[in-house]
Every structure is written in structure tokens, then in C-alpha cells.
XYZ file of C-alpha atoms in Angstrom:
656
model
C -28.765 63.656 26.946
C -26.598 63.396 24.534
C -22.830 63.136 24.859
C -20.673 65.944 25.413
C -19.399 66.879 21.645
C -14.923 67.044 20.812
C -14.818 70.476 20.880
C -14.356 71.374 17.924
C -15.573 68.154 16.450
C -18.835 70.489 16.902
C -17.763 73.294 14.719
C -20.161 71.311 12.024
C -23.208 73.625 10.495
C -26.672 74.714 12.165
C -29.634 76.286 11.848
C -29.159 78.909 14.691
C -25.505 80.340 13.709
C -24.608 79.059 9.655
C -21.713 78.613 11.072
C -19.158 76.385 8.412
C -16.724 74.044 9.890
C -13.632 74.282 9.609
C -13.049 70.310 7.832
C -9.165 71.795 6.269
C -8.144 72.020 9.191
C -9.608 70.590 12.690
C -7.850 70.574 15.729
C -7.364 68.296 18.478
C -7.636 69.248 22.215
C -4.196 68.879 23.350
C -4.523 69.507 27.339
C -4.293 67.288 29.680
C -4.904 67.910 34.014
C -2.167 68.065 36.473
C -3.212 68.363 40.404
C -5.223 71.270 38.876
C -2.957 73.073 36.139
C -2.851 73.201 33.275
C -0.338 71.986 30.914
C 0.286 70.919 27.153
C 1.452 67.539 26.205
C 4.354 68.033 23.102
C 3.588 68.228 20.102
C 2.199 65.203 17.783
C 1.643 65.194 14.596
C 0.555 61.119 14.349
C 3.226 60.150 11.743
C 3.734 56.693 13.473
C 0.586 55.612 16.027
C -1.079 52.979 15.654
C -4.278 54.332 15.580
C -6.897 53.703 17.986
C -9.784 52.039 15.362
C -12.535 53.164 17.861
C -11.255 56.554 18.041
C -9.927 57.730 14.424
C -11.032 55.413 11.696
C -8.188 58.655 9.210
C -5.138 60.653 9.692
C -6.554 64.799 11.517
C -4.434 67.210 11.628
C -2.504 67.836 15.323
C -3.241 71.292 16.706
C 0.015 72.272 17.490
C 0.492 75.913 17.217
C -0.521 78.405 20.466
C -3.707 77.168 22.717
C -4.031 78.839 25.890
C -7.091 77.347 27.848
C -8.446 79.266 31.191
C -9.479 77.196 34.366
C -12.082 78.520 35.948
C -12.448 77.129 39.998
C -15.517 75.738 38.972
C -13.873 73.317 36.987
C -13.030 71.045 40.159
C -16.068 71.647 42.073
C -16.606 67.928 41.653
C -14.234 66.067 42.277
C -15.083 63.188 44.048
C -16.761 61.257 41.166
C -19.977 61.812 42.819
C -21.437 62.192 39.423
C -24.704 59.599 38.256
C -23.985 57.713 34.678
C -26.488 60.517 32.382
C -24.427 63.145 34.251
C -20.957 62.523 32.072
C -18.989 62.757 34.635
C -15.869 60.673 34.819
C -13.804 58.591 38.179
C -12.483 61.084 40.324
C -12.768 63.725 36.867
C -15.592 67.457 38.180
C -16.478 69.135 36.012
C -17.825 73.147 35.265
C -18.743 76.124 33.375
C -15.645 76.756 31.234
C -14.277 79.131 28.753
C -11.904 77.739 25.785
C -9.692 80.038 23.696
C -7.836 78.366 20.882
C -5.862 80.621 18.442
C -4.781 79.487 15.493
C -2.036 80.948 13.613
C -1.825 79.583 10.648
C -5.401 80.216 9.583
C -5.760 83.522 11.538
C -8.609 82.296 12.734
C -9.002 81.645 16.697
C -12.167 80.203 17.960
C -13.565 80.699 21.691
C -15.336 78.129 23.573
C -18.334 78.762 25.920
C -19.055 75.340 27.673
C -18.785 72.462 30.548
C -15.955 70.494 30.488
C -15.639 67.541 31.774
C -12.353 65.859 33.268
C -12.394 62.636 32.073
C -9.818 60.467 34.343
C -9.361 57.143 35.814
C -10.688 56.263 38.591
C -8.072 54.660 40.814
C -7.661 53.015 44.628
C -4.703 50.952 43.297
C -3.265 49.843 40.825
C -5.944 48.702 39.406
C -7.902 49.056 37.121
C -11.673 50.353 39.094
C -14.420 48.320 36.754
C -16.004 51.849 36.502
C -14.511 53.731 35.518
C -15.716 55.435 32.382
C -13.309 57.462 29.115
C -14.787 58.798 26.544
C -13.841 58.743 23.050
C -13.883 60.889 20.353
C -14.812 59.703 16.649
C -13.465 61.653 13.899
C -16.140 65.264 12.451
C -18.497 63.153 15.544
C -20.034 62.879 18.813
C -17.798 61.751 21.878
C -18.723 59.217 23.356
C -19.042 57.542 27.005
C -17.936 53.690 28.078
C -17.370 52.003 29.828
C -14.291 50.793 31.314
C -13.636 47.316 32.353
C -15.116 45.037 30.486
C -15.544 47.362 26.957
C -17.174 45.243 24.475
C -15.763 46.452 21.286
C -12.415 45.245 22.458
C -10.095 45.036 25.417
C -9.794 48.971 26.807
C -7.539 50.592 28.883
C -5.904 53.440 30.273
C -3.006 53.250 28.737
C -4.662 53.358 25.320
C -7.403 55.979 25.267
C -4.459 58.053 25.868
C -2.602 56.688 23.172
C -6.193 56.743 20.790
C -6.187 60.700 22.113
C -2.604 61.640 21.597
C -0.251 58.829 19.347
C 2.656 57.404 20.356
C 3.905 60.787 21.934
C 3.744 59.758 25.671
C 2.510 63.309 28.255
C 5.861 64.257 28.463
C 5.631 67.343 30.885
C 8.190 70.838 32.378
C 10.022 69.549 35.547
C 9.190 71.035 37.949
C 12.336 72.728 40.128
C 12.619 70.755 43.001
C 11.936 67.392 41.527
C 14.822 65.880 38.275
C 14.617 67.459 34.543
C 12.210 66.320 32.035
C 13.171 62.671 31.057
C 14.351 62.202 34.424
C 11.767 58.630 35.057
C 9.566 58.636 38.081
C 9.210 56.927 40.213
C 7.099 56.764 43.909
C 4.347 58.984 43.529
C 5.826 63.196 43.785
C 5.233 65.420 46.589
C 2.930 67.698 47.023
C 5.739 70.526 45.119
C 6.253 68.784 42.497
C 4.227 71.197 40.047
C 4.379 69.721 36.843
C 3.990 65.447 36.100
C 7.773 64.439 34.771
C 7.837 62.688 31.530
C 6.148 58.770 32.102
C 6.872 56.660 28.815
C 4.388 54.339 30.436
C 1.466 55.142 29.858
C 0.180 52.686 31.664
C 2.019 53.670 34.360
C 0.236 54.599 37.563
C 1.341 57.619 38.657
C 0.741 59.046 34.971
C -3.228 56.877 35.096
C -4.197 58.722 38.606
C -2.381 62.351 37.815
C -3.923 63.242 34.156
C -6.278 63.936 32.759
C -8.567 64.801 29.255
C -10.444 67.747 29.889
C -13.462 67.367 27.411
C -15.456 70.771 26.657
C -19.728 70.728 26.020
C -19.453 73.493 23.962
C -23.234 75.467 24.801
C -21.603 78.789 22.446
C -19.250 79.099 20.020
C -17.519 82.774 18.559
C -15.560 81.909 15.167
C -12.517 85.433 15.266
C -10.787 86.684 12.051
C -7.856 87.297 14.107
C -5.308 88.139 11.272
C -7.231 91.950 12.624
C -5.785 92.343 15.489
C -8.893 94.831 15.918
C -10.896 92.441 16.540
C -8.311 89.392 17.854
C -9.418 88.810 21.320
C -7.080 85.836 21.954
C -7.899 86.048 25.698
C -11.497 86.495 27.988
C -10.323 90.019 29.997
C -12.035 88.576 33.247
C -9.196 87.031 34.269
C -7.111 89.598 34.523
C -9.264 92.573 35.270
C -10.899 90.090 38.524
C -6.814 90.345 39.126
C -5.571 94.203 38.730
C -9.509 94.759 40.668
C -8.661 93.101 43.943
C -5.218 93.971 44.276
C -4.983 97.372 42.941
C -3.479 98.635 45.854
C -5.158 102.581 47.347
C -3.982 104.919 44.631
C -3.757 108.051 47.905
C -0.597 106.949 48.920
C 0.937 107.478 45.140
C -0.566 110.603 43.712
C 1.373 112.206 46.817
C 3.563 110.810 45.559
C 2.871 111.782 42.438
C 3.541 115.633 43.399
C 5.870 115.123 45.771
C 8.394 113.811 42.750
C 6.282 116.138 40.504
C 8.042 119.297 43.034
C 11.102 118.180 43.118
C 12.654 117.016 39.782
C 15.963 116.805 38.796
C 18.454 116.470 36.248
C 20.140 114.392 34.650
C 22.374 112.071 36.668
C 21.482 113.879 39.124
C 18.547 111.153 40.312
C 19.286 110.962 43.540
C 16.512 112.003 45.608
C 13.867 110.583 42.887
C 15.811 107.103 42.537
C 16.419 106.611 46.808
C 12.140 106.748 46.648
C 11.747 104.205 44.307
C 14.190 101.762 45.562
C 13.031 102.411 49.727
C 9.533 101.420 48.245
C 10.839 98.602 46.431
C 13.105 96.956 49.367
C 9.894 97.945 51.239
C 7.221 95.753 49.078
C 10.053 93.218 49.436
C 11.589 93.081 46.088
C 15.345 92.292 46.077
C 17.491 95.836 44.824
C 19.936 97.323 43.372
C 21.376 100.429 42.175
C 23.385 103.058 41.531
C 23.356 100.660 38.207
C 25.201 103.684 35.539
C 24.522 107.012 38.017
C 21.667 106.234 39.771
C 19.776 103.920 38.081
C 17.904 100.902 39.743
C 16.283 97.241 39.661
C 14.524 95.637 42.015
C 13.987 91.800 40.517
C 10.738 89.819 41.847
C 11.612 86.025 41.265
C 8.632 83.764 41.332
C 9.727 80.370 40.607
C 9.603 79.329 37.150
C 8.409 81.506 34.590
C 9.321 84.262 31.736
C 11.039 86.898 32.086
C 9.494 90.034 32.285
C 10.963 93.565 32.638
C 9.083 97.064 33.278
C 11.168 100.384 33.056
C 10.670 103.647 34.056
C 12.321 107.593 33.578
C 13.380 109.462 35.803
C 14.788 112.692 35.121
C 13.231 116.279 35.187
C 14.211 118.954 32.387
C 16.907 122.219 32.461
C 12.653 124.899 32.253
C 10.961 127.357 34.055
C 7.283 125.486 35.164
C 4.967 127.878 34.250
C 1.108 125.293 35.031
C 0.293 127.569 38.131
C -0.725 123.718 40.055
C -0.184 123.967 43.507
C 2.673 121.465 43.766
C 4.570 123.268 40.907
C 8.300 122.670 41.444
C 10.407 125.765 42.600
C 13.831 123.435 42.731
C 16.798 124.829 40.849
C 19.809 123.557 40.474
C 23.301 122.901 38.289
C 23.748 121.616 34.984
C 26.355 120.243 33.560
C 28.064 123.104 32.544
C 28.240 124.516 36.306
C 24.776 127.054 35.181
C 22.450 127.852 37.311
C 18.799 126.657 36.158
C 15.193 125.912 36.985
C 14.143 121.856 37.331
C 10.128 121.066 36.181
C 9.256 117.584 35.092
C 7.955 118.899 31.881
C 8.300 115.632 29.886
C 5.763 113.541 32.902
C 8.369 111.073 34.427
C 7.451 111.561 37.391
C 4.276 110.362 36.098
C 6.119 107.204 34.571
C 7.663 106.536 38.420
C 4.184 106.797 39.944
C 2.977 104.682 37.737
C 6.003 101.807 38.658
C 5.440 101.740 42.040
C 2.458 101.320 42.706
C 2.882 98.632 39.595
C 5.599 96.958 42.047
C 3.173 97.150 45.167
C -0.081 95.261 42.901
C 2.478 92.982 40.988
C 3.951 92.285 44.272
C 0.599 91.298 45.511
C -0.845 89.640 42.846
C 1.776 87.601 43.207
C -0.371 83.932 44.090
C -1.872 84.511 40.282
C 1.373 83.939 38.083
C 5.299 82.295 37.416
C 8.377 83.997 36.130
C 10.241 86.918 37.348
C 9.672 90.304 36.702
C 12.169 93.525 36.809
C 10.654 97.105 37.777
C 13.866 98.939 36.191
C 14.373 103.294 37.018
C 16.297 104.508 34.370
C 18.468 108.002 35.035
C 19.463 110.238 32.007
C 16.424 109.761 29.604
C 16.567 112.234 28.699
C 20.321 112.881 27.692
C 19.491 109.773 25.166
C 22.618 107.488 26.905
C 20.992 106.178 30.467
C 19.822 102.602 29.196
C 23.552 102.707 27.570
C 24.884 103.340 30.804
C 23.191 101.198 33.419
C 24.503 97.916 30.685
C 27.789 99.394 30.229
C 28.116 98.813 33.556
C 26.559 95.212 33.865
C 23.004 95.623 34.038
C 22.399 92.226 32.438
C 26.086 90.632 34.260
C 26.304 91.023 37.088
C 23.713 90.465 39.007
C 21.013 87.524 39.612
C 18.403 87.315 37.068
C 16.866 86.018 34.317
C 16.916 87.322 31.136
C 13.625 89.363 30.603
C 11.556 88.365 27.410
C 10.401 91.229 26.867
C 11.080 94.631 27.917
C 7.546 96.992 28.382
C 6.966 101.399 28.643
C 4.735 103.911 28.926
C 5.167 107.164 28.658
C 2.084 109.764 29.435
C 1.469 112.728 26.489
C -1.766 115.735 27.227
C -1.638 115.220 23.110
C -4.253 112.023 23.640
C -6.885 112.506 27.232
C -7.131 110.484 30.495
C -7.708 106.970 31.095
C -6.381 106.543 26.791
C -3.720 103.934 25.419
C -2.642 104.108 21.714
C -0.109 101.995 20.761
C 0.683 100.210 16.915
C 3.356 97.917 16.000
C 6.738 98.948 14.078
C 8.869 102.628 14.605
C 7.323 105.057 17.443
C 10.186 106.947 18.064
C 13.156 108.825 15.820
C 16.414 106.977 15.801
C 18.526 111.311 17.365
C 21.653 112.302 17.072
C 22.752 115.515 19.277
C 25.304 116.615 17.079
C 27.768 119.630 18.648
C 29.054 121.518 16.111
C 32.463 124.417 15.548
C 33.130 126.636 13.071
C 36.333 128.859 13.311
C 36.688 132.678 12.073
C 39.668 134.794 12.917
C 38.687 136.922 15.738
C 38.886 140.995 16.539
C 37.387 144.199 16.892
C 33.692 145.070 15.797
C 34.501 147.475 14.031
C 36.389 146.462 11.312
C 34.597 142.995 10.337
C 36.712 143.386 6.652
C 39.918 142.392 8.939
C 38.207 139.822 10.693
C 36.733 136.118 9.523
C 32.785 136.814 10.874
C 31.723 132.335 12.286
C 28.934 133.956 13.548
C 28.481 133.943 10.216
C 29.164 131.427 9.074
C 26.776 129.574 11.601
C 24.626 132.109 10.951
C 24.322 130.688 7.441
C 24.945 127.039 8.324
C 22.467 127.231 10.353
C 19.869 128.169 7.944
C 21.370 126.506 5.581
C 20.240 123.209 6.803
C 16.617 123.812 7.015
C 16.510 122.819 3.187
C 18.678 119.574 3.465
C 14.596 117.619 4.457
C 13.291 119.962 2.542
C 14.840 119.602 -0.985
C 16.821 116.678 -0.647
C 14.341 114.097 1.073
C 12.204 111.938 -0.677
C 8.304 112.571 -0.823
C 6.744 110.788 2.464
C 10.462 111.011 3.793
C 10.860 112.542 6.836
C 12.979 113.777 9.119
C 13.677 116.838 11.596
C 16.937 119.136 11.705
C 16.682 121.858 14.985
C 19.380 123.808 16.044
C 18.688 123.964 19.999
C 21.667 125.752 21.255
C 24.177 128.082 19.962
C 26.686 130.580 21.171
C 29.467 132.877 20.411
C 31.285 136.075 21.081
C 31.649 137.412 24.843
C 31.416 140.773 24.120
C 28.916 142.737 21.530
C 31.805 145.064 19.912
C 34.048 141.605 19.697
C 34.529 139.009 16.924
C 34.799 136.320 18.705
C 37.468 133.215 16.752
C 35.221 130.849 16.685
C 30.924 129.907 17.418
C 29.210 127.226 18.505
C 25.819 125.607 17.473
C 24.018 122.182 19.139
C 21.459 119.646 16.322
C 19.062 117.366 17.060
C 18.591 115.006 14.360
C 15.630 112.522 13.770
C 14.594 110.051 11.208
C 12.654 106.506 11.319
C 15.136 104.618 8.737
C 18.481 103.752 8.882
C 19.522 105.591 4.972
C 17.350 108.664 5.570
C 19.760 109.601 9.179
C 22.505 108.171 7.294
C 22.126 110.901 4.109
C 20.844 113.580 6.862
C 24.335 113.599 8.985
C 25.948 113.295 5.806
C 24.849 116.119 4.439
C 24.888 118.385 7.197
C 28.943 117.487 7.289
C 28.989 118.899 4.489
C 26.371 121.769 3.969
C 28.653 123.374 6.756
C 32.695 122.619 5.425
C 30.983 124.505 2.332
C 30.383 127.566 4.027
C 33.770 127.938 5.652
C 35.138 127.102 2.000
C 33.001 129.854 0.819
C 33.512 132.337 3.938
C 37.164 131.640 3.620
C 37.049 130.100 7.819
C 40.564 129.018 8.564
C 40.761 125.410 9.785
C 37.493 122.872 8.461
C 35.345 123.170 11.481
C 34.525 120.175 13.980
C 31.641 117.420 14.527
C 31.048 116.196 17.602
C 27.757 113.329 18.642
C 27.357 113.277 21.948
C 24.373 111.201 22.268
C 22.260 109.050 19.896
C 18.940 106.660 20.307
C 17.872 104.552 17.580
C 14.139 104.024 16.336
C 11.698 102.415 19.318
C 10.307 99.200 17.546
C 7.495 98.105 18.810
C 7.226 93.658 17.577
C 5.200 93.201 15.408
C 3.673 89.423 17.122
C 3.846 90.206 21.027
C 2.797 94.311 20.186
C -0.800 92.243 18.397
C -0.991 89.895 21.694
C -0.619 92.772 23.181
C -3.094 94.644 22.160
C -6.080 92.369 22.613
C -5.375 92.389 26.406
C -5.617 96.525 25.761
C -9.069 95.883 24.411
C -10.779 93.566 26.286
C -9.456 95.698 30.365
C -9.672 98.970 28.270
C -12.562 98.736 26.490
C -12.988 101.475 23.849
C -10.233 103.913 25.285
C -7.278 102.355 23.179
C -6.149 102.639 19.193
C -3.279 103.327 16.872
C -0.266 105.532 17.802
C 1.239 106.896 14.855
C 4.695 107.519 15.092
C 6.511 110.618 16.320
C 10.013 112.136 15.831
C 11.051 112.385 19.831
C 13.030 110.422 21.153
C 13.831 107.400 23.369
C 16.481 105.327 24.577
C 13.571 103.371 25.747
C 14.939 100.156 23.185
C 18.367 100.467 23.797
C 16.973 97.847 26.476
C 15.835 95.439 24.412
C 18.402 95.817 21.617
C 21.083 94.942 23.921
C 20.157 90.894 25.085
C 17.782 90.632 21.322
C 14.239 91.280 23.297
C 11.137 91.850 22.055
C 9.804 95.478 23.152
C 6.953 97.672 23.447
C 6.184 101.181 23.391
C 2.610 102.288 25.141
C 1.549 106.077 24.750
C -0.599 106.883 28.440
C -3.133 109.806 28.050
C -2.764 112.838 30.047
C -5.218 115.619 29.278
C -7.279 116.449 30.984
C -10.769 115.347 29.768
C -12.880 117.626 29.599
C -9.977 120.403 27.896
C -9.860 117.496 25.612
C -12.920 117.760 24.412
C -13.235 121.146 23.980
C -9.685 121.600 22.412
C -11.133 118.434 20.284
C -14.694 120.662 19.140
C -13.321 123.978 18.261
C -10.757 122.474 16.755
C -7.038 123.638 18.276
C -5.913 120.188 19.838
C -2.131 121.871 18.783
C -3.365 124.227 21.911
C -3.366 122.072 24.299
C 0.732 122.224 26.393
C 3.175 119.403 24.776
C 5.527 117.779 26.668
C 8.718 119.089 27.536
C 6.863 123.002 27.312
C 6.009 125.118 30.855
C 2.591 124.441 31.133
C 3.016 120.462 30.311
C 0.608 119.429 33.542
C -1.490 115.514 33.037
C -4.128 115.063 35.204
C -4.001 112.775 38.086
C -6.750 111.081 38.344
C -7.464 108.388 35.571
C -3.771 109.320 34.594
C -2.226 107.123 37.268
C -4.736 104.454 37.776
C -4.652 103.479 33.535
C -0.616 104.082 33.955
C -1.037 101.731 36.818
C -3.736 98.538 34.885
C -1.468 99.304 31.885
C 1.467 98.596 33.611
C 0.010 96.002 35.355
C -1.685 93.823 32.116
C 1.497 93.804 30.622
C 3.290 92.172 32.995
C 0.257 89.552 33.465
C -0.006 88.968 29.920
C 3.466 88.197 29.289
C 4.137 86.688 32.760
C 3.795 82.854 32.968
């Protein structure tokens, strides 16, 4: 049986594949195993490393970029060292089927190898070398070969020299266990069973190093090269581990379907989400999360600490809208509440926040049940007052990141349901996704009087009306071609009776754009035009402008979006695609901007597949009910399962 090949040295041209070896960049395996856990060795550039002539006959670049290796259970199936000499399995090591994925960022290439992994280690029963120890040597660009331990005909051999040959002058420093001294502290004695990763061992001949470290060699059966400069073809991770985890721990969705219907029947206006937040809080507490309530109003978080590792924040918004529902659903809302001005209004979940809540509650259960498969801290955040684009900032101002004992998130993740895509579909892209938004309240002044004698008055209704019409010319006549801006007047109030000219008129605008300079231009132009209309009509005093809400542009981090896109593409298989920027606005990104961390926001399809296909066939997709409309009604399944899976998959992608 031929010797196993060192991972990347095996990529020489062959008649079967015709592939070319990456001769200009030959990474070397830089992983070892400690007690069955994958651990990355320190960066090693071999600057002053003593060369083992039996291993290296020239310098070779070291693989110091992003490396991940998948562990499979079979890898340690043969751990008793019973394999014979010809089976290429050494001492106390084991071997079995393995997949390895190496992501070489600088080269824009991913190498994905399937084959047999061999765990190479000294067979230690005491501090003395076992005469039966065999190890694997690499030669640059060549084959692996097996030599005997003890008396090596090519020169004196020791395990320390062997590791030095593989890893140069870098000792195998690891992250320390939380229950043990930090990295760099000398290790004395055998680590306890709770010691998760090895401490830094300065002497490669140290018995702890010799007994606990393993070198992994893969004999490839199948090699696949992928161009990851194109995210559409990149595959950083195999789908299998995530799919197995999600399938194994996915909760019974009947409960969440019932919860969704209940939430849909009982929507609550912004800043009044008391019942909704109590449902989410009780659920998280029952699961075992540490829950903190009434943050920035009715906001809440559930924190699940699960050992050292990254911190991931998942967000869902909770508030409904003052819309009279017209969906015809048997669980349609009949709720009515008083708005912030004291007016009784109908309330509807016309933007799908009930979907967001239900999906996050389900994902929280899945990830809690699957906590043996990940490490780190998970934060499930339920946000109030998104429709006022102020709930995220209110939570931050109320001490979200300062009052509560959890690590700073490394990434913030969220989703939004739309019926522009069919249920089961995920849309996501890097860069700007939603527009910056300002809410502007304008008051123009006149001189009141009897409606029969306008010649003695200054009519603020006319002033405001002219201003509103003229504002529509800003986008069409002042912006450059290709620049995007929206100015909409959604509220106009003036007077108390038809025969009275009022003293003032109020109107409210929503202003949206993707670029900072465009947004500034829109706001400046609004003030300029309104002031000019007041001057032209002889208004007795200047207009007033109140900026009552603001949301920044939602921008998906390019690098992290590529990472998540590979997970989504592999998992959802053909049901993913790009998400074009749209002029809706969100305060989601405020949660990430406040602590300067990346964020990703994706679209969750919610339209019944048959209805979507029929509308698409007729070219009438624009007729489908959109968010904020009285007919907006996402289909329950597969929307809820897809949303739950997406949140869980995203969290698993970034957790340890």
C-alpha cells in the first residue's frame, strides 16, 4: 500500500483530473488534536526555524490564513493502536474518513479534500520513547513516508524533533482552559479532564506535549478546487454538520405556529408591546436563558452563556401597525388601541413582526437544545418600537451593552419577512440593504380668519399644499441620474372646521436614501423649498422643522456576508439569491453600529408558492400584498421553519 500523501503535496497534475498543483503557494497542514478537539497551532513563518533535512530541503510558505477542518466521529474509531504497519495508522492514533476544507483568502481558492485522516502520535506509556513508535515525514512536494521510531537509520529521532520539523521553532501553544492558567503559563503535571485545550508547552519533548498532541495527515481520495473570489460558487463549510444539528434539534413547530397565530390576533402598537414581550420572556426563561426585561421600554434579551467563544446576537422586532386588517384569515386581528396621540386605532401585524418573534423563539429553543455542538454566548434580543425607528437606540440608551453581564457581541444578525419572495426563499447581499430614513414634522404658519374672506388671511393650507407638491421635484430635478431618494408626505393636518382658515398647518415627511451626501441634499432641499414657499405667500413667521426619528442605512458587512452566504447556499440549496437594496428603513443596524461590530440582515420569503408563481406567470408580482398593507399575510409554512432554520444556521456559522 503506498504511503499517504501530505495534504497539499498530493495536488500534482494527474491524468484523471488534469488539475494543476498550486506550486506558487503550497500550504502545510498546521493542525493538531488535543483530546479529540481541533486546535490551531500558532502562526509559523519558519524565519529562524532549525530545518530537519529529512523533512524540508527548502523553505515553503506557511498556511497562516483562515483554516477550518471538520471533525467526524469515525476519525477516532481506531484509537487503540491496533493497526498493522502497512495500514499507516500510528501508535495511539486513530484513522477514518475525513473531510477538510482549506480557505485560502489571499489566493481566492478553497481546497476541499475527502479522504482518510491519520492521527499520528507517539505511543506513550511512560516518559520513555516506545521503540514501536512510527511517525510520518513530509518532503516538499513529495509523498509522506513512514519511519520507525527509536533507532532511525537516517539519524537520531525524537518526538520533539519531529514536531519541530513539522512546525518549526513555534511550540504548540494553545488557548488555555478557563479553569486553568492562561496561555504561556508552564504546565506541570497531567491536565485534568476539564482541561479543554492545552496550555503552551515550551519543550516539545515534554511528556505532556508528547502524550497529548497529534499530527493529522490526510490521504486524499477526492480533491476539489473552488474559486471563492466568486461568492456564488464558494463553499466554505460542508452543509452536513449544520443540517444534522438543525434536523436533530429542530423543535416541534406546532407550538410556534400556534404562537404565531396568537401574536397575529393580538398585535400591539410601538412602545406598547407589553403582552408580546411577556410571551417572549416567559418562553426564554422556561428554556433556561437568563432574561432581562424592560430595556428601553418593553425590550428584552435572553442570554445563554455556553463556554468560551464568540458572542452572537439574534434580533427580532415586536411592534404592530395602526392598520385595519383585511386578510380574511380566521386568526385576523380585531385589536384596537390608543396611539401616542390618544386616538383609538385598529392594530395589525402588517409588517410581519409576528413572524420574526415566532422564528426567534423557535431558534432559541433549537440552539439551547443543541448547545453541546457549539461554544460561545448567544443573545436573543426582542426589540420594541421598530416602526418608530427608535427602539434599538432606546435599548442602547437604557444600558443594553453596559448594565448586563454578557460579552460584547462579535456580530449582530437579523431577518425580515417579505411577500416579494415565495416562502422558503432567502435573499441576501453585501453592502447597503435598506435606506437611511428621517421623519420630519413641518409646521407652516398663516393668519387665520373666516373662510369667506381669504383676502384678509394668509392660508397655511395653501402654503403647505404648494410646498408638498414642490418637494416632489427634489428627486426628479435635483438628484444625479442613478442616485436614489424618496420624499413622501404621509400626514397632513390643519384646521378644525370647513369655514375657518387656520393659523397653521402641519405635515409629516419620510425621507429616505442610501448615501450620506444624497440624504443631506434631500434634507437641505426640504428646508429651502418650504421656507421659500412661506416667504412667497407672506407667512407671518418662519416654518418649524422637527426631526422626530432617524434610522441609518443598513449595510451588510461584505466579508461576513460571504461567509454566511456559503452556509445559506449549501443549506437551502437553490432557494437563495441576491437582495436588491430597497428604500424601506430599519433601526436594526443601530445595534451593531453602537459597538462597532459587523451586522447581516437578510430577507425571508413569505408568499404562498402557488400565488407567487401565478403572479410571476402573469407578470403581476407588484400586485401581491406588500408590507404595511391591510392584506399582508405571510403563509405560515414553510415560512416559520425557514426563518427558524436561517437564524439557527446563521448563529451556528459564527459561534465557536
